[in-house]
């Protein structure tokens, strides 16, 4: 069905009237909302038990976090490793986060921590 007025179909006129900037803004807002929700979901999944290992951990800087991570890893204290990783992610301590991911090896939590790290730092997944 075309209009005699301008020779365009109803669909063509509708496409012409679309505010592309508004569509793009809505797409970006939806992507940001989905990312925020996924970060919250991953933080809950990964760190829900981290409080068990966080009682006496007081980390001031990245080198202290690395030392704590080594001790927790050597004593096979997974909850303490998670607590240290939570702090490291919050402070953007890349080396500590990567060491923590290596600690968990092939365990599914390692992939979740990597995804969380990628999302919180704005990196794309590898």
Coordinates of C-alpha atoms in Angstrom, one line a residue:
X1 CA 0.0 0.0 0.0
X2 CA 1.6 3.3 -1.1
X3 CA 0.6 6.8 -0.4
X4 CA -0.1 9.0 -3.4
X5 CA 1.3 11.9 -1.4
X6 CA 5.0 10.8 -1.4
X7 CA 5.1 7.4 -3.2
X8 CA 6.2 5.6 0.0
X9 CA 4.7 2.6 1.6
X10 CA 3.6 2.8 5.2
X11 CA 6.6 0.7 6.2
X12 CA 9.0 2.9 4.3
X13 CA 7.5 6.0 6.0
X14 CA 7.8 4.3 9.4
X15 CA 11.5 3.4 8.7
X16 CA 12.1 7.0 7.7
X17 CA 10.7 8.3 10.9
X18 CA 12.8 6.1 13.2
X19 CA 15.1 8.0 15.5
X20 CA 18.3 6.1 15.0
X21 CA 20.0 7.8 17.9
X22 CA 17.2 6.9 20.3
X23 CA 17.3 3.3 19.1
X24 CA 21.1 3.2 19.7
X25 CA 20.8 4.8 23.1
X26 CA 18.2 2.2 24.1
X27 CA 20.4 -0.6 22.8
X28 CA 23.4 0.7 24.9
X29 CA 21.2 1.2 28.0
X30 CA 19.9 -2.4 27.7
X31 CA 23.4 -3.8 27.2
X32 CA 24.6 -1.8 30.3
X33 CA 21.7 -3.1 32.3
X34 CA 22.4 -6.7 31.2
X35 CA 26.0 -6.3 32.1
X36 CA 25.2 -4.9 35.6
X37 CA 22.8 -7.8 36.2
X38 CA 25.4 -10.4 35.1
X39 CA 28.1 -8.9 37.3
X40 CA 25.7 -9.0 40.3
X41 CA 24.8 -12.6 39.5
X42 CA 28.5 -13.7 39.1
X43 CA 29.5 -11.9 42.3
X44 CA 26.7 -13.8 44.2
X45 CA 27.7 -17.2 42.6
X46 CA 31.4 -16.8 43.2
X47 CA 31.6 -14.9 46.5
X48 CA 28.6 -16.2 48.5
X49 CA 31.0 -18.3 50.6
X50 CA 33.9 -15.9 50.6
X51 CA 32.8 -14.4 54.0
X52 CA 33.9 -17.7 55.6
X53 CA 37.5 -16.9 54.7
X54 CA 37.4 -13.1 55.1
X55 CA 37.4 -12.8 58.9
X56 CA 41.0 -11.9 59.5
X57 CA 42.1 -10.7 56.0
X58 CA 43.1 -7.0 56.1
X59 CA 44.8 -6.2 52.8
X60 CA 46.3 -2.7 52.2
X61 CA 47.9 -3.1 48.8
X62 CA 48.4 -5.5 45.9
X63 CA 51.7 -7.0 47.2
X64 CA 50.0 -7.9 50.5
X65 CA 47.2 -9.5 48.6
X66 CA 49.7 -11.5 46.6
X67 CA 51.3 -12.7 49.8
X68 CA 48.0 -13.6 51.4
X69 CA 47.0 -15.4 48.2
X70 CA 50.1 -17.5 48.2
X71 CA 49.6 -18.5 51.8
X72 CA 45.9 -19.3 51.3
X73 CA 46.7 -21.3 48.2
X74 CA 49.5 -23.3 49.9
X75 CA 47.2 -24.1 52.8
X76 CA 44.4 -25.1 50.3
X77 CA 42.0 -22.6 51.9
X78 CA 39.6 -22.0 49.0
X79 CA 37.4 -19.6 51.0
X80 CA 40.3 -17.4 51.8
X81 CA 41.4 -17.4 48.2
X82 CA 37.9 -16.3 47.2
X83 CA 37.9 -13.5 49.9
X84 CA 41.3 -12.3 48.5
X85 CA 40.0 -12.4 45.0
X86 CA 36.9 -10.4 45.9
X87 CA 39.1 -7.7 47.3
X88 CA 41.5 -7.9 44.3
X89 CA 38.6 -7.5 41.8
X90 CA 37.2 -4.6 43.7
X91 CA 40.7 -2.9 43.6
X92 CA 41.5 -4.0 40.1
X93 CA 44.6 -5.9 41.0
X94 CA 45.1 -7.8 37.8
X95 CA 48.1 -9.9 38.8
X96 CA 46.4 -11.2 42.0
X97 CA 43.1 -11.9 40.1
X98 CA 45.0 -13.9 37.4
X99 CA 46.9 -15.8 40.1
X100 CA 43.7 -16.6 41.8
X101 CA 42.1 -17.8 38.6
X102 CA 45.1 -20.1 38.0
X103 CA 44.7 -21.4 41.6
X104 CA 41.3 -22.8 40.7
X105 CA 42.6 -24.3 37.4
X106 CA 39.9 -26.2 35.5
X107 CA 37.2 -25.7 38.2
X108 CA 34.1 -23.9 36.8
X109 CA 34.6 -21.1 39.4
X110 CA 37.8 -20.1 37.5
X111 CA 35.8 -19.4 34.3
X112 CA 33.2 -17.4 36.3
X113 CA 35.9 -15.3 38.0
X114 CA 37.5 -14.7 34.6
X115 CA 34.1 -13.6 33.2
X116 CA 33.5 -11.4 36.2
X117 CA 37.0 -9.8 35.8
X118 CA 36.3 -9.2 32.1
X119 CA 33.0 -7.6 32.7
X120 CA 34.2 -5.4 35.6
X121 CA 37.2 -4.2 33.7
X122 CA 35.4 -3.7 30.4
X123 CA 37.4 -6.3 28.5
X124 CA 35.9 -8.6 26.0
X125 CA 35.9 -12.3 26.7
X126 CA 38.7 -14.2 25.1

